[in-house]
């Protein structure tokens, strides 16, 4: 059962004091937990691996910032979550027309692209991207994989089905469920970004 236990407060405290062996043991002992968090929160396996690696680097470099030695798990969870959201936001910002439920038509913000956006518009866009990223991250793994590969990475349906070992019909079914779940999550609290529900 030691495999399911986070490194203890004594090890954390030693690492915070600069004990190199304790720091190495802390990173090594945290690795499986960080990977589990990342694979449950990130949109793709590659993003999960990258986020886990970044989180462990942050742990190694910034262990002194952890205020309570017993709060390692919650601190690492926040770091991993933020890394996964950052990666999903980055993809969504590069491919705005690929947002699930989006029509590909410019919205009110994109229509004003000729003029500089106000600070308020930038904040609203970031909030919307965070909501979409959180909705995508909240999908079951099988749905999230299909949605990211098809709608965000832009892979053809046949390629997505082949990579996941699915029939085209099964891939389309998962994609439909994923898109519906994201739309529902975004429609549940439309006031959060000042947008009207569809």
Short mmCIF file of N, CA and C in Angstrom, two decimals:
data_model
loop_
_atom_site.label_atom_id
_atom_site.label_comp_id
_atom_site.label_asym_id
_atom_site.label_seq_id
_atom_site.Cartn_x
_atom_site.Cartn_y
_atom_site.Cartn_z
N UNK A 1 0.81 -1.20 0.00
CA UNK A 1 0.00 0.00 0.00
C UNK A 1 0.85 1.26 0.00
N UNK A 2 2.15 1.12 0.24
CA UNK A 2 3.03 2.31 0.25
C UNK A 2 2.97 3.02 -1.08
N UNK A 3 2.61 2.29 -2.13
CA UNK A 3 2.51 2.87 -3.47
C UNK A 3 1.46 3.97 -3.54
N UNK A 4 0.46 3.93 -2.62
CA UNK A 4 -0.62 4.91 -2.64
C UNK A 4 -0.41 6.02 -1.62
N UNK A 5 0.73 6.04 -0.97
CA UNK A 5 0.98 7.02 0.08
C UNK A 5 1.95 8.10 -0.41
N UNK A 6 1.56 9.34 -0.17
CA UNK A 6 2.44 10.46 -0.52
C UNK A 6 3.62 10.48 0.44
N UNK A 7 4.75 11.04 0.02
CA UNK A 7 5.88 11.19 0.94
C UNK A 7 5.44 11.96 2.19
N UNK A 8 5.98 11.59 3.32
CA UNK A 8 5.57 12.17 4.60
C UNK A 8 6.11 13.57 4.85
N UNK A 9 5.55 14.19 5.89
CA UNK A 9 5.90 15.56 6.25
C UNK A 9 7.36 15.68 6.66
N UNK A 10 7.92 14.63 7.25
CA UNK A 10 9.33 14.67 7.67
C UNK A 10 10.25 14.78 6.45
N UNK A 11 9.93 14.00 5.41
CA UNK A 11 10.72 14.05 4.19
C UNK A 11 10.58 15.43 3.51
N UNK A 12 9.36 15.95 3.51
CA UNK A 12 9.12 17.27 2.92
C UNK A 12 9.93 18.33 3.67
N UNK A 13 9.90 18.28 4.99
CA UNK A 13 10.63 19.26 5.80
C UNK A 13 12.13 19.17 5.54
N UNK A 14 12.65 17.95 5.42
CA UNK A 14 14.09 17.78 5.13
C UNK A 14 14.43 18.36 3.77
N UNK A 15 13.57 18.12 2.78
CA UNK A 15 13.80 18.66 1.44
C UNK A 15 13.77 20.18 1.47
N UNK A 16 12.86 20.75 2.26
CA UNK A 16 12.77 22.20 2.36
C UNK A 16 14.01 22.80 3.00
N UNK A 17 14.68 22.04 3.86
CA UNK A 17 15.92 22.52 4.51
C UNK A 17 17.13 22.37 3.59
N UNK A 18 16.93 21.77 2.40
CA UNK A 18 18.03 21.67 1.44
C UNK A 18 18.71 20.32 1.39
N UNK A 19 18.16 19.32 2.05
CA UNK A 19 18.73 17.97 2.01
C UNK A 19 18.50 17.39 0.60
N UNK A 20 19.59 17.23 -0.15
CA UNK A 20 19.49 16.81 -1.55
C UNK A 20 18.91 15.41 -1.67
N UNK A 21 19.32 14.49 -0.78
CA UNK A 21 18.77 13.13 -0.84
C UNK A 21 17.28 13.13 -0.54
N UNK A 22 16.86 13.94 0.42
CA UNK A 22 15.43 14.03 0.74
C UNK A 22 14.66 14.61 -0.42
N UNK A 23 15.23 15.60 -1.09
CA UNK A 23 14.56 16.21 -2.23
C UNK A 23 14.40 15.21 -3.37
N UNK A 24 15.45 14.44 -3.64
CA UNK A 24 15.36 13.41 -4.68
C UNK A 24 14.31 12.37 -4.33
N UNK A 25 14.30 11.94 -3.06
CA UNK A 25 13.30 10.95 -2.63
C UNK A 25 11.89 11.52 -2.70
N UNK A 26 11.76 12.81 -2.41
CA UNK A 26 10.45 13.47 -2.48
C UNK A 26 9.93 13.50 -3.91
N UNK A 27 10.77 13.87 -4.85
CA UNK A 27 10.36 13.92 -6.26
C UNK A 27 10.04 12.50 -6.74
N UNK A 28 10.89 11.55 -6.41
CA UNK A 28 10.67 10.16 -6.82
C UNK A 28 9.36 9.61 -6.22
N UNK A 29 9.12 9.89 -4.96
CA UNK A 29 7.92 9.39 -4.28
C UNK A 29 6.64 10.07 -4.74
N UNK A 30 6.76 11.30 -5.24
CA UNK A 30 5.58 12.04 -5.71
C UNK A 30 5.23 11.70 -7.15
N UNK A 31 6.20 11.19 -7.88
CA UNK A 31 6.02 10.96 -9.33
C UNK A 31 4.77 10.18 -9.70
N UNK A 32 4.49 9.00 -9.11
CA UNK A 32 3.30 8.25 -9.54
C UNK A 32 1.99 9.01 -9.25
N UNK A 33 1.96 9.75 -8.17
CA UNK A 33 0.74 10.50 -7.82
C UNK A 33 0.53 11.66 -8.79
N UNK A 34 1.62 12.35 -9.11
CA UNK A 34 1.55 13.47 -10.05
C UNK A 34 1.11 12.97 -11.42
N UNK A 35 1.65 11.83 -11.84
CA UNK A 35 1.24 11.26 -13.13
C UNK A 35 -0.24 10.89 -13.13
N UNK A 36 -0.71 10.32 -12.03
CA UNK A 36 -2.13 9.96 -11.94
C UNK A 36 -3.00 11.20 -12.05
N UNK A 37 -2.64 12.27 -11.33
CA UNK A 37 -3.38 13.53 -11.43
C UNK A 37 -3.41 14.01 -12.87
N UNK A 38 -2.23 14.04 -13.49
CA UNK A 38 -2.12 14.59 -14.84
C UNK A 38 -2.97 13.79 -15.84
N UNK A 39 -2.92 12.47 -15.74
CA UNK A 39 -3.69 11.66 -16.69
C UNK A 39 -5.19 11.78 -16.46
N UNK A 40 -5.60 12.14 -15.26
CA UNK A 40 -7.04 12.32 -15.03
C UNK A 40 -7.51 13.72 -15.39
N UNK A 41 -6.59 14.69 -15.46
CA UNK A 41 -6.99 16.08 -15.69
C UNK A 41 -6.69 16.61 -17.08
N UNK A 42 -5.63 16.14 -17.71
CA UNK A 42 -5.22 16.70 -19.00
C UNK A 42 -6.03 16.11 -20.16
N UNK A 43 -6.06 16.86 -21.24
CA UNK A 43 -6.87 16.47 -22.39
C UNK A 43 -6.27 15.31 -23.17
N UNK A 44 -4.96 15.21 -23.23
CA UNK A 44 -4.32 14.15 -24.02
C UNK A 44 -3.22 13.50 -23.19
N UNK A 45 -2.84 12.28 -23.53
CA UNK A 45 -1.74 11.63 -22.81
C UNK A 45 -0.43 12.42 -22.90
N UNK A 46 -0.16 13.02 -24.06
CA UNK A 46 1.06 13.82 -24.21
C UNK A 46 1.04 15.03 -23.28
N UNK A 47 -0.12 15.72 -23.23
CA UNK A 47 -0.24 16.86 -22.31
C UNK A 47 -0.06 16.39 -20.87
N UNK A 48 -0.58 15.22 -20.55
CA UNK A 48 -0.46 14.69 -19.19
C UNK A 48 1.01 14.45 -18.84
N UNK A 49 1.75 13.85 -19.76
CA UNK A 49 3.18 13.61 -19.50
C UNK A 49 3.93 14.92 -19.34
N UNK A 50 3.64 15.89 -20.22
CA UNK A 50 4.32 17.20 -20.14
C UNK A 50 3.96 17.92 -18.84
N UNK A 51 2.68 17.89 -18.47
CA UNK A 51 2.23 18.56 -17.24
C UNK A 51 2.85 17.91 -16.01
N UNK A 52 2.92 16.58 -15.99
CA UNK A 52 3.51 15.87 -14.86
C UNK A 52 4.99 16.23 -14.73
N UNK A 53 5.69 16.26 -15.85
CA UNK A 53 7.11 16.61 -15.81
C UNK A 53 7.30 18.04 -15.31
N UNK A 54 6.49 18.97 -15.81
CA UNK A 54 6.59 20.36 -15.37
C UNK A 54 6.28 20.49 -13.88
N UNK A 55 5.28 19.75 -13.42
CA UNK A 55 4.92 19.81 -12.00
C UNK A 55 6.06 19.29 -11.12
N UNK A 56 6.74 18.24 -11.56
CA UNK A 56 7.86 17.70 -10.78
C UNK A 56 9.05 18.67 -10.77
N UNK A 57 9.23 19.37 -11.89
CA UNK A 57 10.29 20.39 -11.94
C UNK A 57 9.96 21.51 -10.95
N UNK A 58 8.70 21.92 -10.92
CA UNK A 58 8.28 22.97 -9.97
C UNK A 58 8.48 22.48 -8.54
N UNK A 59 8.13 21.23 -8.27
CA UNK A 59 8.34 20.65 -6.95
C UNK A 59 9.81 20.73 -6.56
N UNK A 60 10.67 20.33 -7.48
CA UNK A 60 12.11 20.31 -7.21
C UNK A 60 12.65 21.72 -6.95
N UNK A 61 12.22 22.66 -7.77
CA UNK A 61 12.76 24.02 -7.67
C UNK A 61 12.13 24.86 -6.57
N UNK A 62 10.86 24.60 -6.25
CA UNK A 62 10.13 25.51 -5.38
C UNK A 62 9.56 24.85 -4.13
N UNK A 63 10.18 23.78 -3.68
CA UNK A 63 9.67 23.10 -2.49
C UNK A 63 9.62 24.05 -1.29
N UNK A 64 10.49 25.04 -1.28
CA UNK A 64 10.50 26.00 -0.18
C UNK A 64 9.25 26.85 -0.11
N UNK A 65 8.48 26.92 -1.19
CA UNK A 65 7.26 27.72 -1.21
C UNK A 65 6.08 27.01 -0.54
N UNK A 66 6.20 25.72 -0.33
CA UNK A 66 5.13 24.96 0.31
C UNK A 66 5.10 25.34 1.78
N UNK A 67 3.99 25.92 2.22
CA UNK A 67 3.92 26.45 3.58
C UNK A 67 3.71 25.36 4.63
N UNK A 68 2.86 24.41 4.35
CA UNK A 68 2.58 23.34 5.31
C UNK A 68 3.12 22.03 4.75
N UNK A 69 4.03 21.41 5.45
CA UNK A 69 4.67 20.20 4.92
C UNK A 69 3.67 19.06 4.70
N UNK A 70 2.51 19.12 5.35
CA UNK A 70 1.50 18.09 5.16
C UNK A 70 0.55 18.36 4.00
N UNK A 71 0.76 19.46 3.29
CA UNK A 71 -0.15 19.85 2.21
C UNK A 71 0.43 19.55 0.83
N UNK A 72 1.37 18.62 0.75
CA UNK A 72 2.04 18.33 -0.52
C UNK A 72 1.05 17.89 -1.60
N UNK A 73 0.14 16.98 -1.27
CA UNK A 73 -0.79 16.45 -2.28
C UNK A 73 -1.66 17.55 -2.87
N UNK A 74 -2.23 18.41 -2.03
CA UNK A 74 -3.11 19.46 -2.56
C UNK A 74 -2.30 20.48 -3.35
N UNK A 75 -1.07 20.78 -2.94
CA UNK A 75 -0.23 21.71 -3.68
C UNK A 75 0.09 21.15 -5.07
N UNK A 76 0.46 19.89 -5.12
CA UNK A 76 0.79 19.27 -6.41
C UNK A 76 -0.44 19.16 -7.30
N UNK A 77 -1.60 18.87 -6.70
CA UNK A 77 -2.83 18.80 -7.49
C UNK A 77 -3.09 20.14 -8.17
N UNK A 78 -2.94 21.24 -7.42
CA UNK A 78 -3.16 22.57 -8.01
C UNK A 78 -2.17 22.86 -9.13
N UNK A 79 -0.91 22.48 -8.93
CA UNK A 79 0.10 22.71 -9.96
C UNK A 79 -0.24 21.93 -11.23
N UNK A 80 -0.59 20.66 -11.07
CA UNK A 80 -0.92 19.82 -12.23
C UNK A 80 -2.17 20.37 -12.92
N UNK A 81 -3.21 20.71 -12.14
CA UNK A 81 -4.42 21.25 -12.72
C UNK A 81 -4.13 22.51 -13.53
N UNK A 82 -3.35 23.39 -12.97
CA UNK A 82 -3.00 24.63 -13.68
C UNK A 82 -2.22 24.36 -14.96
N UNK A 83 -1.31 23.39 -14.91
CA UNK A 83 -0.54 23.03 -16.11
C UNK A 83 -1.47 22.46 -17.19
N UNK A 84 -2.39 21.58 -16.80
CA UNK A 84 -3.32 21.00 -17.77
C UNK A 84 -4.21 22.08 -18.38
N UNK A 85 -4.74 22.97 -17.56
CA UNK A 85 -5.57 24.06 -18.07
C UNK A 85 -4.78 24.98 -18.99
N UNK A 86 -3.53 25.27 -18.61
CA UNK A 86 -2.69 26.15 -19.44
C UNK A 86 -2.47 25.53 -20.82
N UNK A 87 -2.22 24.24 -20.85
CA UNK A 87 -1.99 23.58 -22.14
C UNK A 87 -3.26 23.54 -22.99
N UNK A 88 -4.40 23.28 -22.36
CA UNK A 88 -5.66 23.26 -23.11
C UNK A 88 -6.00 24.65 -23.60
N UNK A 89 -5.81 25.68 -22.77
CA UNK A 89 -6.06 27.06 -23.21
C UNK A 89 -5.18 27.42 -24.39
N UNK A 90 -3.92 27.00 -24.35
CA UNK A 90 -3.01 27.30 -25.45
C UNK A 90 -3.50 26.73 -26.77
N UNK A 91 -3.98 25.49 -26.73
CA UNK A 91 -4.51 24.86 -27.94
C UNK A 91 -5.76 25.60 -28.41
N UNK A 92 -6.64 25.93 -27.47
CA UNK A 92 -7.89 26.60 -27.83
C UNK A 92 -7.64 28.00 -28.40
N UNK A 93 -6.63 28.69 -27.87
CA UNK A 93 -6.35 30.03 -28.38
C UNK A 93 -5.75 29.98 -29.76
N UNK A 94 -5.01 28.92 -30.07
CA UNK A 94 -4.44 28.80 -31.42
C UNK A 94 -5.49 28.39 -32.44
N UNK A 95 -6.53 27.70 -31.98
CA UNK A 95 -7.56 27.20 -32.89
C UNK A 95 -8.94 27.63 -32.41
N UNK A 96 -9.28 28.94 -32.46
CA UNK A 96 -10.55 29.40 -31.89
C UNK A 96 -11.78 28.82 -32.57
N UNK A 97 -11.71 28.49 -33.84
CA UNK A 97 -12.89 27.96 -34.53
C UNK A 97 -13.14 26.51 -34.15
N UNK A 98 -12.18 25.88 -33.47
CA UNK A 98 -12.33 24.47 -33.13
C UNK A 98 -13.04 24.26 -31.80
N UNK A 99 -13.42 25.35 -31.11
CA UNK A 99 -14.10 25.19 -29.83
C UNK A 99 -15.41 24.45 -30.06
N UNK A 100 -15.64 23.37 -29.31
CA UNK A 100 -16.86 22.58 -29.50
C UNK A 100 -18.11 23.45 -29.42
N UNK A 101 -18.99 23.25 -30.36
CA UNK A 101 -20.22 24.01 -30.38
C UNK A 101 -20.06 25.31 -31.13
N UNK A 102 -18.81 25.65 -31.44
CA UNK A 102 -18.58 26.88 -32.19
C UNK A 102 -18.99 26.69 -33.63
N UNK A 103 -19.48 27.73 -34.22
CA UNK A 103 -19.96 27.63 -35.60
C UNK A 103 -18.86 27.90 -36.60
N UNK A 104 -17.70 28.38 -36.11
CA UNK A 104 -16.66 28.77 -37.04
C UNK A 104 -16.86 30.20 -37.49
N UNK A 105 -18.03 30.76 -37.18
CA UNK A 105 -18.31 32.16 -37.51
C UNK A 105 -17.69 33.04 -36.44
N UNK A 106 -17.23 34.25 -36.82
CA UNK A 106 -16.65 35.12 -35.82
C UNK A 106 -17.69 35.55 -34.80
N UNK A 107 -17.31 35.58 -33.52
CA UNK A 107 -18.24 36.06 -32.51
C UNK A 107 -18.03 37.56 -32.34
N UNK A 108 -18.69 38.14 -31.35
CA UNK A 108 -18.62 39.59 -31.17
C UNK A 108 -17.20 40.06 -30.93
N UNK A 109 -16.40 39.25 -30.22
CA UNK A 109 -15.03 39.66 -29.95
C UNK A 109 -14.18 39.58 -31.22
N UNK A 110 -14.34 38.48 -31.97
CA UNK A 110 -13.55 38.32 -33.19
C UNK A 110 -13.94 39.34 -34.25
N UNK A 111 -15.19 39.74 -34.26
CA UNK A 111 -15.64 40.73 -35.25
C UNK A 111 -14.94 42.07 -35.04
N UNK A 112 -14.54 42.32 -33.82
CA UNK A 112 -13.85 43.58 -33.51
C UNK A 112 -12.34 43.43 -33.63
N UNK A 113 -11.88 42.40 -34.33
CA UNK A 113 -10.45 42.13 -34.41
C UNK A 113 -9.68 43.27 -35.06
N UNK A 114 -10.34 44.04 -35.90
CA UNK A 114 -9.66 45.16 -36.54
C UNK A 114 -9.28 46.23 -35.52
N UNK A 115 -10.03 46.32 -34.45
CA UNK A 115 -9.74 47.29 -33.39
C UNK A 115 -9.07 46.57 -32.24
N UNK A 116 -8.29 47.28 -31.48
CA UNK A 116 -7.64 46.68 -30.32
C UNK A 116 -8.70 46.28 -29.30
N UNK A 117 -8.53 45.09 -28.72
CA UNK A 117 -9.48 44.65 -27.71
C UNK A 117 -9.23 45.41 -26.42
N UNK A 118 -10.31 45.65 -25.70
CA UNK A 118 -10.18 46.31 -24.40
C UNK A 118 -9.70 45.29 -23.38
N UNK A 119 -9.26 45.78 -22.24
CA UNK A 119 -8.84 44.89 -21.15
C UNK A 119 -10.00 44.01 -20.72
N UNK A 120 -11.21 44.57 -20.70
CA UNK A 120 -12.39 43.79 -20.31
C UNK A 120 -12.62 42.64 -21.29
N UNK A 121 -12.48 42.91 -22.59
CA UNK A 121 -12.67 41.86 -23.58
C UNK A 121 -11.61 40.77 -23.43
N UNK A 122 -10.36 41.17 -23.14
CA UNK A 122 -9.31 40.18 -22.91
C UNK A 122 -9.64 39.28 -21.72
N UNK A 123 -10.12 39.89 -20.65
CA UNK A 123 -10.49 39.12 -19.46
C UNK A 123 -11.63 38.16 -19.79
N UNK A 124 -12.64 38.64 -20.51
CA UNK A 124 -13.77 37.78 -20.87
C UNK A 124 -13.32 36.62 -21.75
N UNK A 125 -12.41 36.87 -22.68
CA UNK A 125 -11.90 35.80 -23.53
C UNK A 125 -11.13 34.77 -22.70
N UNK A 126 -10.32 35.23 -21.76
CA UNK A 126 -9.58 34.31 -20.91
C UNK A 126 -10.53 33.48 -20.04
N UNK A 127 -11.56 34.13 -19.50
CA UNK A 127 -12.54 33.40 -18.69
C UNK A 127 -13.25 32.34 -19.52
N UNK A 128 -13.62 32.70 -20.74
CA UNK A 128 -14.29 31.74 -21.62
C UNK A 128 -13.36 30.57 -21.94
N UNK A 129 -12.10 30.88 -22.23
CA UNK A 129 -11.14 29.81 -22.52
C UNK A 129 -10.97 28.90 -21.31
N UNK A 130 -10.94 29.47 -20.10
CA UNK A 130 -10.84 28.66 -18.89
C UNK A 130 -12.05 27.76 -18.72
N UNK A 131 -13.24 28.30 -19.00
CA UNK A 131 -14.46 27.50 -18.87
C UNK A 131 -14.44 26.34 -19.86
N UNK A 132 -14.01 26.60 -21.10
CA UNK A 132 -13.95 25.55 -22.10
C UNK A 132 -12.91 24.51 -21.70
N UNK A 133 -11.74 24.98 -21.25
CA UNK A 133 -10.68 24.07 -20.84
C UNK A 133 -11.14 23.19 -19.68
N UNK A 134 -11.83 23.78 -18.71
CA UNK A 134 -12.32 23.01 -17.57
C UNK A 134 -13.38 22.00 -18.02
N UNK A 135 -14.25 22.40 -18.95
CA UNK A 135 -15.28 21.49 -19.44
C UNK A 135 -14.65 20.31 -20.18
N UNK A 136 -13.63 20.58 -20.99
CA UNK A 136 -12.95 19.51 -21.72
C UNK A 136 -12.21 18.61 -20.74
N UNK A 137 -11.52 19.20 -19.76
CA UNK A 137 -10.78 18.41 -18.78
C UNK A 137 -11.70 17.54 -17.94
N UNK A 138 -12.97 17.95 -17.78
CA UNK A 138 -13.92 17.20 -16.98
C UNK A 138 -14.56 16.01 -17.69
N UNK A 139 -14.27 15.85 -18.98
CA UNK A 139 -14.85 14.73 -19.73
C UNK A 139 -14.19 13.41 -19.32
N UNK A 140 -14.92 12.30 -19.47
CA UNK A 140 -14.28 10.99 -19.29
C UNK A 140 -13.14 10.85 -20.31
N UNK A 141 -12.12 10.07 -19.97
CA UNK A 141 -10.94 9.94 -20.82
C UNK A 141 -11.26 9.60 -22.27
N UNK A 142 -12.16 8.62 -22.49
CA UNK A 142 -12.44 8.19 -23.86
C UNK A 142 -13.08 9.31 -24.68
N UNK A 143 -13.96 10.10 -24.07
CA UNK A 143 -14.59 11.20 -24.78
C UNK A 143 -13.61 12.35 -25.00
N UNK A 144 -12.79 12.63 -23.98
CA UNK A 144 -11.83 13.73 -24.09
C UNK A 144 -10.84 13.47 -25.21
N UNK A 145 -10.36 12.23 -25.32
CA UNK A 145 -9.39 11.90 -26.37
C UNK A 145 -9.98 12.15 -27.75
N UNK A 146 -11.20 11.67 -27.98
CA UNK A 146 -11.84 11.85 -29.29
C UNK A 146 -12.05 13.33 -29.59
N UNK A 147 -12.57 14.06 -28.61
CA UNK A 147 -12.85 15.49 -28.81
C UNK A 147 -11.58 16.27 -29.13
N UNK A 148 -10.52 16.03 -28.37
CA UNK A 148 -9.28 16.77 -28.59
C UNK A 148 -8.69 16.42 -29.96
N UNK A 149 -8.65 15.14 -30.29
CA UNK A 149 -8.07 14.74 -31.57
C UNK A 149 -8.86 15.26 -32.76
N UNK A 150 -10.18 15.22 -32.64
CA UNK A 150 -11.03 15.60 -33.78
C UNK A 150 -11.23 17.13 -33.86
N UNK A 151 -11.66 17.75 -32.77
CA UNK A 151 -12.05 19.16 -32.82
C UNK A 151 -10.92 20.13 -32.54
N UNK A 152 -9.94 19.73 -31.76
CA UNK A 152 -8.87 20.67 -31.43
C UNK A 152 -7.65 20.43 -32.30
N UNK A 153 -7.24 19.17 -32.42
CA UNK A 153 -6.09 18.88 -33.28
C UNK A 153 -6.48 18.85 -34.76
N UNK A 154 -7.77 18.70 -35.03
CA UNK A 154 -8.25 18.75 -36.41
C UNK A 154 -7.99 17.51 -37.24
N UNK A 155 -7.79 16.37 -36.59
CA UNK A 155 -7.53 15.13 -37.33
C UNK A 155 -8.82 14.66 -38.01
N UNK A 156 -8.70 14.04 -39.17
CA UNK A 156 -9.88 13.48 -39.84
C UNK A 156 -10.50 12.37 -38.98
N UNK A 157 -11.81 12.19 -39.13
CA UNK A 157 -12.53 11.21 -38.34
C UNK A 157 -11.96 9.81 -38.46
N UNK A 158 -11.62 9.40 -39.67
CA UNK A 158 -11.07 8.05 -39.89
C UNK A 158 -9.74 7.89 -39.15
N UNK A 159 -8.90 8.93 -39.17
CA UNK A 159 -7.60 8.87 -38.48
C UNK A 159 -7.80 8.74 -36.96
N UNK A 160 -8.77 9.48 -36.42
CA UNK A 160 -9.06 9.41 -34.99
C UNK A 160 -9.52 8.00 -34.63
N UNK A 161 -10.46 7.48 -35.42
CA UNK A 161 -10.97 6.13 -35.16
C UNK A 161 -9.85 5.10 -35.21
N UNK A 162 -8.98 5.20 -36.22
CA UNK A 162 -7.88 4.24 -36.37
C UNK A 162 -6.91 4.33 -35.20
N UNK A 163 -6.55 5.54 -34.80
CA UNK A 163 -5.58 5.71 -33.69
C UNK A 163 -6.12 5.16 -32.38
N UNK A 164 -7.43 5.26 -32.19
CA UNK A 164 -8.02 4.79 -30.94
C UNK A 164 -8.54 3.36 -31.03
N UNK A 165 -8.41 2.75 -32.20
CA UNK A 165 -8.87 1.38 -32.37
C UNK A 165 -10.38 1.25 -32.33
N UNK A 166 -11.08 2.25 -32.87
CA UNK A 166 -12.54 2.27 -32.86
C UNK A 166 -13.09 2.18 -34.28
N UNK A 167 -14.34 1.77 -34.37
CA UNK A 167 -15.02 1.89 -35.66
C UNK A 167 -15.37 3.37 -35.84
N UNK A 168 -15.62 3.78 -37.07
CA UNK A 168 -15.99 5.18 -37.31
C UNK A 168 -17.28 5.52 -36.57
N UNK A 169 -18.22 4.59 -36.53
CA UNK A 169 -19.48 4.84 -35.84
C UNK A 169 -19.26 5.04 -34.34
N UNK A 170 -18.40 4.23 -33.74
CA UNK A 170 -18.11 4.37 -32.30
C UNK A 170 -17.41 5.69 -32.02
N UNK A 171 -16.49 6.08 -32.90
CA UNK A 171 -15.79 7.35 -32.74
C UNK A 171 -16.79 8.50 -32.81
N UNK A 172 -17.70 8.46 -33.79
CA UNK A 172 -18.70 9.53 -33.94
C UNK A 172 -19.62 9.60 -32.73
N UNK A 173 -19.98 8.45 -32.19
CA UNK A 173 -20.84 8.40 -31.01
C UNK A 173 -20.15 9.06 -29.81
N UNK A 174 -18.88 8.71 -29.59
CA UNK A 174 -18.13 9.33 -28.48
C UNK A 174 -17.98 10.83 -28.69
N UNK A 175 -17.71 11.21 -29.92
CA UNK A 175 -17.53 12.63 -30.22
C UNK A 175 -18.82 13.40 -29.96
N UNK A 176 -19.94 12.82 -30.36
CA UNK A 176 -21.24 13.47 -30.13
C UNK A 176 -21.50 13.64 -28.63
N UNK A 177 -21.24 12.57 -27.85
CA UNK A 177 -21.43 12.65 -26.40
C UNK A 177 -20.51 13.70 -25.78
N UNK A 178 -19.26 13.74 -26.24
CA UNK A 178 -18.30 14.71 -25.71
C UNK A 178 -18.73 16.14 -26.02
N UNK A 179 -19.12 16.39 -27.26
CA UNK A 179 -19.55 17.75 -27.64
C UNK A 179 -20.78 18.16 -26.84
N UNK A 180 -21.71 17.23 -26.67
CA UNK A 180 -22.93 17.54 -25.91
C UNK A 180 -22.60 17.86 -24.47
N UNK A 181 -21.69 17.08 -23.87
CA UNK A 181 -21.31 17.31 -22.47
C UNK A 181 -20.62 18.67 -22.30
N UNK A 182 -19.77 19.04 -23.24
CA UNK A 182 -19.08 20.34 -23.16
C UNK A 182 -20.09 21.46 -23.32
N UNK A 183 -20.99 21.33 -24.31
CA UNK A 183 -22.03 22.36 -24.50
C UNK A 183 -22.86 22.53 -23.24
N UNK A 184 -23.26 21.41 -22.65
CA UNK A 184 -24.07 21.46 -21.44
C UNK A 184 -23.32 22.14 -20.31
N UNK A 185 -22.04 21.79 -20.14
CA UNK A 185 -21.23 22.41 -19.08
C UNK A 185 -21.11 23.92 -19.31
N UNK A 186 -20.97 24.34 -20.55
CA UNK A 186 -20.83 25.77 -20.85
C UNK A 186 -22.15 26.51 -20.71
N UNK A 187 -23.25 25.82 -20.97
CA UNK A 187 -24.57 26.47 -20.87
C UNK A 187 -25.09 26.54 -19.44
N UNK A 188 -24.50 25.75 -18.53
CA UNK A 188 -24.99 25.72 -17.15
C UNK A 188 -24.80 27.05 -16.44
N UNK A 189 -23.73 27.80 -16.77
CA UNK A 189 -23.46 29.06 -16.09
C UNK A 189 -23.05 30.13 -17.10
N UNK A 190 -23.95 30.51 -18.03
CA UNK A 190 -23.57 31.48 -19.06
C UNK A 190 -23.28 32.86 -18.50
N UNK A 191 -23.80 33.19 -17.34
CA UNK A 191 -23.58 34.52 -16.78
C UNK A 191 -22.14 34.72 -16.34
N UNK A 192 -21.41 33.61 -16.16
CA UNK A 192 -20.04 33.74 -15.67
C UNK A 192 -19.16 34.52 -16.63
N UNK A 193 -19.48 34.50 -17.92
CA UNK A 193 -18.68 35.24 -18.88
C UNK A 193 -19.47 36.36 -19.52
N UNK A 194 -20.70 36.59 -19.07
CA UNK A 194 -21.49 37.66 -19.64
C UNK A 194 -22.09 37.33 -20.99
N UNK A 195 -22.01 36.04 -21.37
CA UNK A 195 -22.59 35.64 -22.66
C UNK A 195 -23.97 35.07 -22.46
N UNK A 196 -24.76 35.15 -23.50
CA UNK A 196 -26.11 34.59 -23.44
C UNK A 196 -26.08 33.12 -23.76
N UNK A 197 -26.96 32.33 -23.15
CA UNK A 197 -27.01 30.91 -23.51
C UNK A 197 -27.48 30.76 -24.94
N UNK A 198 -27.04 29.66 -25.56
CA UNK A 198 -27.45 29.41 -26.94
C UNK A 198 -28.91 29.07 -26.99
#
